[in-house]
Amino acid sequence: MRLSEGVEWAVHCCTVLAALPPERTLGAGALAEFFEVPKAYLAKHLQALSQHGVVDAVPGRNGGYRLARATAKITLRDIVTAIEGPGPCFRCQEIRRRGPSGQPKRCYTAPCGIARAMWAAEKVYLDALARTTLAKLIAEAAHEVSHEQQAAMARWLEQAA
Amino acid sequence: MRLSEGVEWAVHCCTVLAALPPERTLGAGALAEFFEVPKAYLAKHLQALSQHGVVDAVPGRNGGYRLARATAKITLRDIVTAIEGPGPCFRCQEIRRRGPSGQPKRCYTAPCGIARAMWAAEKVYLDALARTTLAKLIAEAAHEVSHEQQAAMARWLEQAA
DNA sequence: GAATGGGTACTCGGATATAACTTGTCCGAGTCTCTTAGG
DNA sequence: CCTAAGAGACTCGGACAAGTTATATCCGAGTACCCATTC
């Protein structure tokens, strides 16, 4: 089990977008330059965020991306789900039905207990992600990141305007 | 993010091994027949379980696998970790250091807040898996599975002896 | 009849191909801006 | 001077390859059993 590195990219991009003045946007190219990642591939992930309503995409010359709603309303779960897809990590293949001691399908009404346990753990995981808002992440970072770097980021945002 | 289907195979195999009389073993071939899965590939996963101390492998003619300890001492976390590997799902690439506003490495002492949040969620997930013992799964299944199927499984275990 | 040595059959274990998915790239559709020509 | 039309440039969006991991397979090493031979 391994998450796509696109998740890390997406979350970081959202924190940068959160620093923008209202209505301003930032293009995939600018974000790719900011993080030194392949532009086209980052664009793919931003596209996923856009399709899931995490960010808004503005087409046209001065277009780009901006957060679709307030940082307090965006959670890590939203971003992870957008990048990784909605399906559960554990896919029950119902192998209990197969083999010599398997029974007809009608005998299996409830989901397999193993699958239920795995899904319950996944729910706990996603709930934990849902409790972490983008606003909380940014507030934490504000205390930890040096003023120097925050200034450097502000300067970069200006020149990228 | 997607778990290997080997996880499902491994857990089901453990429940079958738990039904064996003490000291009896079951080979990879028998388990593969029971679940109608490719024998060689299942063997690979059983090998992983063996290396992580979940099951014991007995070589030789009447050899095979048996649980390494009591079902109450084996958790879903043990099995998932054995199959999927020990590393975290989220691998922080430290992209915060990169790009035009990145700072020298010494400026980043604590792990990235994003990574901390992701890892905290993973810990919750693994803790949930660790609370689900094999004994609990089997006890639940005993109430749900029909007596007919339990008898079929017992018969199969006899003829596989 | 009992013991022993060897052959055989069955087991696990790791090294080896194939398939699927993640990663990475490219080009087309659409939109805003700037320029320029005309009124 | 103001307006408006058109070209241009920059944006997102989906379609198209390459690399890596998961899937599937095979063959070798080792062990216990079975049987024949011998005492």
JSON list of C-alpha atoms in Angstrom, two decimals, chain B:
[
{"chain": "B", "resi": 1, "resn": "MET", "atom": "CA", "xyz": [-3.86, 3.72, -2.63]},
{"chain": "B", "resi": 2, "resn": "ARG", "atom": "CA", "xyz": [-4.74, 0.11, -3.01]},
{"chain": "B", "resi": 3, "resn": "LEU", "atom": "CA", "xyz": [-3.91, -2.95, -0.95]},
{"chain": "B", "resi": 4, "resn": "SER", "atom": "CA", "xyz": [-2.60, -6.07, -2.61]},
{"chain": "B", "resi": 5, "resn": "GLU", "atom": "CA", "xyz": [-5.17, -8.79, -3.05]},
{"chain": "B", "resi": 6, "resn": "GLY", "atom": "CA", "xyz": [-2.61, -10.97, -1.30]},
{"chain": "B", "resi": 7, "resn": "VAL", "atom": "CA", "xyz": [-3.81, -9.45, 1.95]},
{"chain": "B", "resi": 8, "resn": "GLU", "atom": "CA", "xyz": [-7.21, -11.00, 1.53]},
{"chain": "B", "resi": 9, "resn": "TRP", "atom": "CA", "xyz": [-5.66, -14.33, 0.60]},
{"chain": "B", "resi": 10, "resn": "ALA", "atom": "CA", "xyz": [-3.34, -14.25, 3.60]},
{"chain": "B", "resi": 11, "resn": "VAL", "atom": "CA", "xyz": [-6.07, -13.49, 6.12]},
{"chain": "B", "resi": 12, "resn": "HIS", "atom": "CA", "xyz": [-8.33, -16.19, 4.76]},
{"chain": "B", "resi": 13, "resn": "CYS", "atom": "CA", "xyz": [-5.47, -18.67, 4.81]},
{"chain": "B", "resi": 14, "resn": "CYS", "atom": "CA", "xyz": [-4.81, -17.84, 8.44]},
{"chain": "B", "resi": 15, "resn": "THR", "atom": "CA", "xyz": [-8.42, -18.54, 9.34]},
{"chain": "B", "resi": 16, "resn": "VAL", "atom": "CA", "xyz": [-8.14, -21.94, 7.68]},
{"chain": "B", "resi": 17, "resn": "LEU", "atom": "CA", "xyz": [-4.87, -22.69, 9.40]},
{"chain": "B", "resi": 18, "resn": "ALA", "atom": "CA", "xyz": [-6.54, -21.79, 12.69]},
{"chain": "B", "resi": 19, "resn": "ALA", "atom": "CA", "xyz": [-9.00, -24.63, 12.16]},
{"chain": "B", "resi": 20, "resn": "LEU", "atom": "CA", "xyz": [-6.24, -27.21, 12.01]},
{"chain": "B", "resi": 21, "resn": "PRO", "atom": "CA", "xyz": [-5.54, -29.54, 14.92]},
{"chain": "B", "resi": 22, "resn": "PRO", "atom": "CA", "xyz": [-2.35, -28.64, 16.79]},
{"chain": "B", "resi": 23, "resn": "GLU", "atom": "CA", "xyz": [0.86, -29.60, 15.02]},
{"chain": "B", "resi": 24, "resn": "ARG", "atom": "CA", "xyz": [-0.90, -30.33, 11.76]},
{"chain": "B", "resi": 25, "resn": "THR", "atom": "CA", "xyz": [0.20, -28.34, 8.75]},
{"chain": "B", "resi": 26, "resn": "LEU", "atom": "CA", "xyz": [-1.30, -27.43, 5.41]},
{"chain": "B", "resi": 27, "resn": "GLY", "atom": "CA", "xyz": [0.77, -26.86, 2.27]},
{"chain": "B", "resi": 28, "resn": "ALA", "atom": "CA", "xyz": [0.54, -23.99, -0.16]},
{"chain": "B", "resi": 29, "resn": "GLY", "atom": "CA", "xyz": [-0.93, -26.31, -2.74]},
{"chain": "B", "resi": 30, "resn": "ALA", "atom": "CA", "xyz": [-3.80, -27.34, -0.49]},
{"chain": "B", "resi": 31, "resn": "LEU", "atom": "CA", "xyz": [-4.60, -23.76, 0.44]},
{"chain": "B", "resi": 32, "resn": "ALA", "atom": "CA", "xyz": [-4.48, -22.69, -3.19]},
{"chain": "B", "resi": 33, "resn": "GLU", "atom": "CA", "xyz": [-6.92, -25.44, -4.07]},
{"chain": "B", "resi": 34, "resn": "PHE", "atom": "CA", "xyz": [-9.19, -24.42, -1.21]},
{"chain": "B", "resi": 35, "resn": "PHE", "atom": "CA", "xyz": [-9.44, -20.84, -2.46]},
{"chain": "B", "resi": 36, "resn": "GLU", "atom": "CA", "xyz": [-8.94, -21.47, -6.18]},
{"chain": "B", "resi": 37, "resn": "VAL", "atom": "CA", "xyz": [-6.00, -19.13, -6.45]},
{"chain": "B", "resi": 38, "resn": "PRO", "atom": "CA", "xyz": [-2.66, -19.59, -8.24]},
{"chain": "B", "resi": 39, "resn": "LYS", "atom": "CA", "xyz": [-0.55, -21.86, -6.09]},
{"chain": "B", "resi": 40, "resn": "ALA", "atom": "CA", "xyz": [2.85, -20.33, -6.82]},
{"chain": "B", "resi": 41, "resn": "TYR", "atom": "CA", "xyz": [1.69, -16.82, -6.14]},
{"chain": "B", "resi": 42, "resn": "LEU", "atom": "CA", "xyz": [-0.06, -17.76, -2.94]},
{"chain": "B", "resi": 43, "resn": "ALA", "atom": "CA", "xyz": [3.15, -19.48, -1.90]},
{"chain": "B", "resi": 44, "resn": "LYS", "atom": "CA", "xyz": [4.94, -16.18, -2.28]},
{"chain": "B", "resi": 45, "resn": "HIS", "atom": "CA", "xyz": [2.59, -14.51, 0.18]},
{"chain": "B", "resi": 46, "resn": "LEU", "atom": "CA", "xyz": [2.76, -17.40, 2.62]},
{"chain": "B", "resi": 47, "resn": "GLN", "atom": "CA", "xyz": [6.51, -17.03, 2.42]},
{"chain": "B", "resi": 48, "resn": "ALA", "atom": "CA", "xyz": [6.13, -13.41, 3.52]},
{"chain": "B", "resi": 49, "resn": "LEU", "atom": "CA", "xyz": [3.94, -14.47, 6.42]},
{"chain": "B", "resi": 50, "resn": "SER", "atom": "CA", "xyz": [6.58, -17.00, 7.39]},
{"chain": "B", "resi": 51, "resn": "GLN", "atom": "CA", "xyz": [9.40, -14.46, 7.27]},
{"chain": "B", "resi": 52, "resn": "HIS", "atom": "CA", "xyz": [7.47, -12.11, 9.52]},
{"chain": "B", "resi": 53, "resn": "GLY", "atom": "CA", "xyz": [6.73, -14.79, 12.07]},
{"chain": "B", "resi": 54, "resn": "VAL", "atom": "CA", "xyz": [2.99, -14.99, 11.53]},
{"chain": "B", "resi": 55, "resn": "VAL", "atom": "CA", "xyz": [3.10, -18.61, 10.41]},
{"chain": "B", "resi": 56, "resn": "ASP", "atom": "CA", "xyz": [5.68, -21.35, 10.76]},
{"chain": "B", "resi": 57, "resn": "ALA", "atom": "CA", "xyz": [6.89, -23.16, 7.68]},
{"chain": "B", "resi": 58, "resn": "VAL", "atom": "CA", "xyz": [7.64, -26.85, 8.03]},
{"chain": "B", "resi": 59, "resn": "PRO", "atom": "CA", "xyz": [9.78, -28.26, 5.23]},
{"chain": "B", "resi": 60, "resn": "GLY", "atom": "CA", "xyz": [9.83, -31.82, 4.08]},
{"chain": "B", "resi": 61, "resn": "ARG", "atom": "CA", "xyz": [7.35, -34.28, 2.72]},
{"chain": "B", "resi": 62, "resn": "ASN", "atom": "CA", "xyz": [4.53, -33.82, 5.20]},
{"chain": "B", "resi": 63, "resn": "GLY", "atom": "CA", "xyz": [5.44, -30.22, 5.68]},
{"chain": "B", "resi": 64, "resn": "GLY", "atom": "CA", "xyz": [3.39, -27.09, 5.20]},
{"chain": "B", "resi": 65, "resn": "TYR", "atom": "CA", "xyz": [2.32, -24.07, 7.20]},
{"chain": "B", "resi": 66, "resn": "ARG", "atom": "CA", "xyz": [0.75, -23.62, 10.60]},
{"chain": "B", "resi": 67, "resn": "LEU", "atom": "CA", "xyz": [0.05, -20.57, 12.72]},
{"chain": "B", "resi": 68, "resn": "ALA", "atom": "CA", "xyz": [3.07, -19.45, 14.67]},
{"chain": "B", "resi": 69, "resn": "ARG", "atom": "CA", "xyz": [1.05, -18.52, 17.77]},
{"chain": "B", "resi": 70, "resn": "ALA", "atom": "CA", "xyz": [-2.44, -18.41, 19.23]},
{"chain": "B", "resi": 71, "resn": "THR", "atom": "CA", "xyz": [-5.16, -16.73, 17.17]},
{"chain": "B", "resi": 72, "resn": "ALA", "atom": "CA", "xyz": [-5.62, -14.16, 19.94]},
{"chain": "B", "resi": 73, "resn": "LYS", "atom": "CA", "xyz": [-2.03, -13.08, 19.39]},
{"chain": "B", "resi": 74, "resn": "ILE", "atom": "CA", "xyz": [-2.30, -12.55, 15.64]},
{"chain": "B", "resi": 75, "resn": "THR", "atom": "CA", "xyz": [-3.81, -9.31, 14.41]},
{"chain": "B", "resi": 76, "resn": "LEU", "atom": "CA", "xyz": [-4.78, -7.94, 11.05]},
{"chain": "B", "resi": 77, "resn": "ARG", "atom": "CA", "xyz": [-1.94, -5.50, 11.41]},
{"chain": "B", "resi": 78, "resn": "ASP", "atom": "CA", "xyz": [0.56, -8.33, 11.58]},
{"chain": "B", "resi": 79, "resn": "ILE", "atom": "CA", "xyz": [-0.75, -9.81, 8.36]},
{"chain": "B", "resi": 80, "resn": "VAL", "atom": "CA", "xyz": [-1.11, -6.54, 6.48]},
{"chain": "B", "resi": 81, "resn": "THR", "atom": "CA", "xyz": [2.38, -5.45, 7.46]},
{"chain": "B", "resi": 82, "resn": "ALA", "atom": "CA", "xyz": [3.82, -8.79, 6.42]},
{"chain": "B", "resi": 83, "resn": "ILE", "atom": "CA", "xyz": [2.23, -8.64, 2.96]},
{"chain": "B", "resi": 84, "resn": "GLU", "atom": "CA", "xyz": [2.44, -4.93, 2.20]},
{"chain": "B", "resi": 85, "resn": "GLY", "atom": "CA", "xyz": [5.79, -4.23, 3.77]},
{"chain": "B", "resi": 86, "resn": "PRO", "atom": "CA", "xyz": [6.69, -2.09, 6.74]},
{"chain": "B", "resi": 87, "resn": "GLY", "atom": "CA", "xyz": [7.08, 1.35, 5.17]},
{"chain": "B", "resi": 88, "resn": "PRO", "atom": "CA", "xyz": [4.50, 4.09, 5.63]},
{"chain": "B", "resi": 89, "resn": "CYS", "atom": "CA", "xyz": [1.88, 4.66, 2.91]},
{"chain": "B", "resi": 90, "resn": "PHE", "atom": "CA", "xyz": [2.79, 8.32, 2.70]},
{"chain": "B", "resi": 91, "resn": "ARG", "atom": "CA", "xyz": [6.41, 8.99, 1.79]},
{"chain": "B", "resi": 92, "resn": "CYS", "atom": "CA", "xyz": [7.41, 12.59, 2.33]},
{"chain": "B", "resi": 93, "resn": "GLN", "atom": "CA", "xyz": [9.61, 13.77, -0.52]},
{"chain": "B", "resi": 94, "resn": "GLU", "atom": "CA", "xyz": [10.36, 17.04, 1.25]},
{"chain": "B", "resi": 95, "resn": "ILE", "atom": "CA", "xyz": [9.32, 19.10, -1.69]},
{"chain": "B", "resi": 96, "resn": "ARG", "atom": "CA", "xyz": [8.97, 22.04, 0.68]},
{"chain": "B", "resi": 97, "resn": "ARG", "atom": "CA", "xyz": [12.76, 22.36, 0.51]},
{"chain": "B", "resi": 98, "resn": "ARG", "atom": "CA", "xyz": [12.81, 22.65, -3.21]},
{"chain": "B", "resi": 99, "resn": "GLY", "atom": "CA", "xyz": [12.00, 25.47, -5.55]},
{"chain": "B", "resi": 100, "resn": "PRO", "atom": "CA", "xyz": [12.97, 29.12, -5.56]},
{"chain": "B", "resi": 101, "resn": "SER", "atom": "CA", "xyz": [11.86, 29.80, -1.99]},
{"chain": "B", "resi": 102, "resn": "GLY", "atom": "CA", "xyz": [13.47, 26.70, -0.54]},
{"chain": "B", "resi": 103, "resn": "GLN", "atom": "CA", "xyz": [15.96, 27.11, 2.26]},
{"chain": "B", "resi": 104, "resn": "PRO", "atom": "CA", "xyz": [19.07, 25.13, 3.21]},
{"chain": "B", "resi": 105, "resn": "LYS", "atom": "CA", "xyz": [18.44, 21.74, 4.74]},
{"chain": "B", "resi": 106, "resn": "ARG", "atom": "CA", "xyz": [19.38, 22.82, 8.24]},
{"chain": "B", "resi": 107, "resn": "CYS", "atom": "CA", "xyz": [16.36, 25.12, 8.32]},
{"chain": "B", "resi": 108, "resn": "TYR", "atom": "CA", "xyz": [14.05, 22.10, 8.34]},
{"chain": "B", "resi": 109, "resn": "THR", "atom": "CA", "xyz": [14.44, 20.36, 11.66]},
{"chain": "B", "resi": 110, "resn": "ALA", "atom": "CA", "xyz": [10.96, 19.01, 12.35]},
{"chain": "B", "resi": 111, "resn": "PRO", "atom": "CA", "xyz": [9.18, 16.83, 9.81]},
{"chain": "B", "resi": 112, "resn": "CYS", "atom": "CA", "xyz": [6.79, 18.59, 7.50]},
{"chain": "B", "resi": 113, "resn": "GLY", "atom": "CA", "xyz": [3.43, 19.22, 9.17]},
{"chain": "B", "resi": 114, "resn": "ILE", "atom": "CA", "xyz": [1.65, 17.60, 6.26]},
{"chain": "B", "resi": 115, "resn": "ALA", "atom": "CA", "xyz": [3.65, 14.43, 6.68]},
{"chain": "B", "resi": 116, "resn": "ARG", "atom": "CA", "xyz": [2.97, 14.42, 10.41]},
{"chain": "B", "resi": 117, "resn": "ALA", "atom": "CA", "xyz": [-0.76, 14.63, 9.80]},
{"chain": "B", "resi": 118, "resn": "MET", "atom": "CA", "xyz": [-0.66, 11.84, 7.23]},
{"chain": "B", "resi": 119, "resn": "TRP", "atom": "CA", "xyz": [1.41, 9.63, 9.50]},
{"chain": "B", "resi": 120, "resn": "ALA", "atom": "CA", "xyz": [-0.90, 10.28, 12.44]},
{"chain": "B", "resi": 121, "resn": "ALA", "atom": "CA", "xyz": [-3.83, 9.08, 10.36]},
{"chain": "B", "resi": 122, "resn": "GLU", "atom": "CA", "xyz": [-1.87, 6.01, 9.34]},
{"chain": "B", "resi": 123, "resn": "LYS", "atom": "CA", "xyz": [-1.13, 5.25, 12.97]},
{"chain": "B", "resi": 124, "resn": "VAL", "atom": "CA", "xyz": [-4.83, 5.37, 13.77]},
{"chain": "B", "resi": 125, "resn": "TYR", "atom": "CA", "xyz": [-5.42, 3.00, 10.88]},
{"chain": "B", "resi": 126, "resn": "LEU", "atom": "CA", "xyz": [-2.82, 0.52, 11.98]},
{"chain": "B", "resi": 127, "resn": "ASP", "atom": "CA", "xyz": [-4.03, 0.71, 15.57]},
{"chain": "B", "resi": 128, "resn": "ALA", "atom": "CA", "xyz": [-7.50, -0.21, 14.41]},
{"chain": "B", "resi": 129, "resn": "LEU", "atom": "CA", "xyz": [-6.08, -3.19, 12.55]},
{"chain": "B", "resi": 130, "resn": "ALA", "atom": "CA", "xyz": [-4.06, -4.17, 15.59]},
{"chain": "B", "resi": 131, "resn": "ARG", "atom": "CA", "xyz": [-7.22, -4.32, 17.70]},
{"chain": "B", "resi": 132, "resn": "THR", "atom": "CA", "xyz": [-8.74, -6.93, 15.38]},
{"chain": "B", "resi": 133, "resn": "THR", "atom": "CA", "xyz": [-7.36, -10.31, 16.29]},
{"chain": "B", "resi": 134, "resn": "LEU", "atom": "CA", "xyz": [-7.71, -13.43, 14.24]},
{"chain": "B", "resi": 135, "resn": "ALA", "atom": "CA", "xyz": [-9.59, -14.99, 17.15]},
{"chain": "B", "resi": 136, "resn": "LYS", "atom": "CA", "xyz": [-12.20, -12.26, 16.98]},
{"chain": "B", "resi": 137, "resn": "LEU", "atom": "CA", "xyz": [-12.68, -12.68, 13.24]},
{"chain": "B", "resi": 138, "resn": "ILE", "atom": "CA", "xyz": [-13.13, -16.42, 13.62]},
{"chain": "B", "resi": 139, "resn": "ALA", "atom": "CA", "xyz": [-15.59, -16.03, 16.48]},
{"chain": "B", "resi": 140, "resn": "GLU", "atom": "CA", "xyz": [-17.69, -13.67, 14.39]},
{"chain": "B", "resi": 141, "resn": "ALA", "atom": "CA", "xyz": [-17.60, -15.95, 11.40]},
{"chain": "B", "resi": 142, "resn": "ALA", "atom": "CA", "xyz": [-18.72, -18.89, 13.53]},
{"chain": "B", "resi": 143, "resn": "HIS", "atom": "CA", "xyz": [-22.00, -17.10, 14.17]},
{"chain": "B", "resi": 144, "resn": "GLU", "atom": "CA", "xyz": [-22.56, -16.09, 10.57]},
{"chain": "B", "resi": 145, "resn": "VAL", "atom": "CA", "xyz": [-21.42, -19.01, 8.48]},
{"chain": "B", "resi": 146, "resn": "SER", "atom": "CA", "xyz": [-23.97, -21.79, 8.04]},
{"chain": "B", "resi": 147, "resn": "HIS", "atom": "CA", "xyz": [-23.38, -25.10, 9.76]},
{"chain": "B", "resi": 148, "resn": "GLU", "atom": "CA", "xyz": [-23.51, -26.68, 6.36]},
{"chain": "B", "resi": 149, "resn": "GLN", "atom": "CA", "xyz": [-20.51, -24.77, 5.13]},
{"chain": "B", "resi": 150, "resn": "GLN", "atom": "CA", "xyz": [-18.59, -25.32, 8.32]},
{"chain": "B", "resi": 151, "resn": "ALA", "atom": "CA", "xyz": [-19.18, -29.04, 7.87]},
{"chain": "B", "resi": 152, "resn": "ALA", "atom": "CA", "xyz": [-18.02, -28.83, 4.26]},
{"chain": "B", "resi": 153, "resn": "MET", "atom": "CA", "xyz": [-14.84, -27.16, 5.36]},
{"chain": "B", "resi": 154, "resn": "ALA", "atom": "CA", "xyz": [-14.25, -29.78, 8.04]},
{"chain": "B", "resi": 155, "resn": "ARG", "atom": "CA", "xyz": [-14.74, -32.55, 5.49]},
{"chain": "B", "resi": 156, "resn": "TRP", "atom": "CA", "xyz": [-12.30, -30.91, 3.13]},
{"chain": "B", "resi": 157, "resn": "LEU", "atom": "CA", "xyz": [-9.69, -30.60, 5.86]},
{"chain": "B", "resi": 158, "resn": "GLU", "atom": "CA", "xyz": [-10.08, -34.31, 6.60]},
{"chain": "B", "resi": 159, "resn": "GLN", "atom": "CA", "xyz": [-9.61, -35.40, 3.02]},
{"chain": "B", "resi": 160, "resn": "ALA", "atom": "CA", "xyz": [-6.64, -33.06, 2.66]},
{"chain": "B", "resi": 161, "resn": "ALA", "atom": "CA", "xyz": [-4.86, -34.78, 5.53]}
]
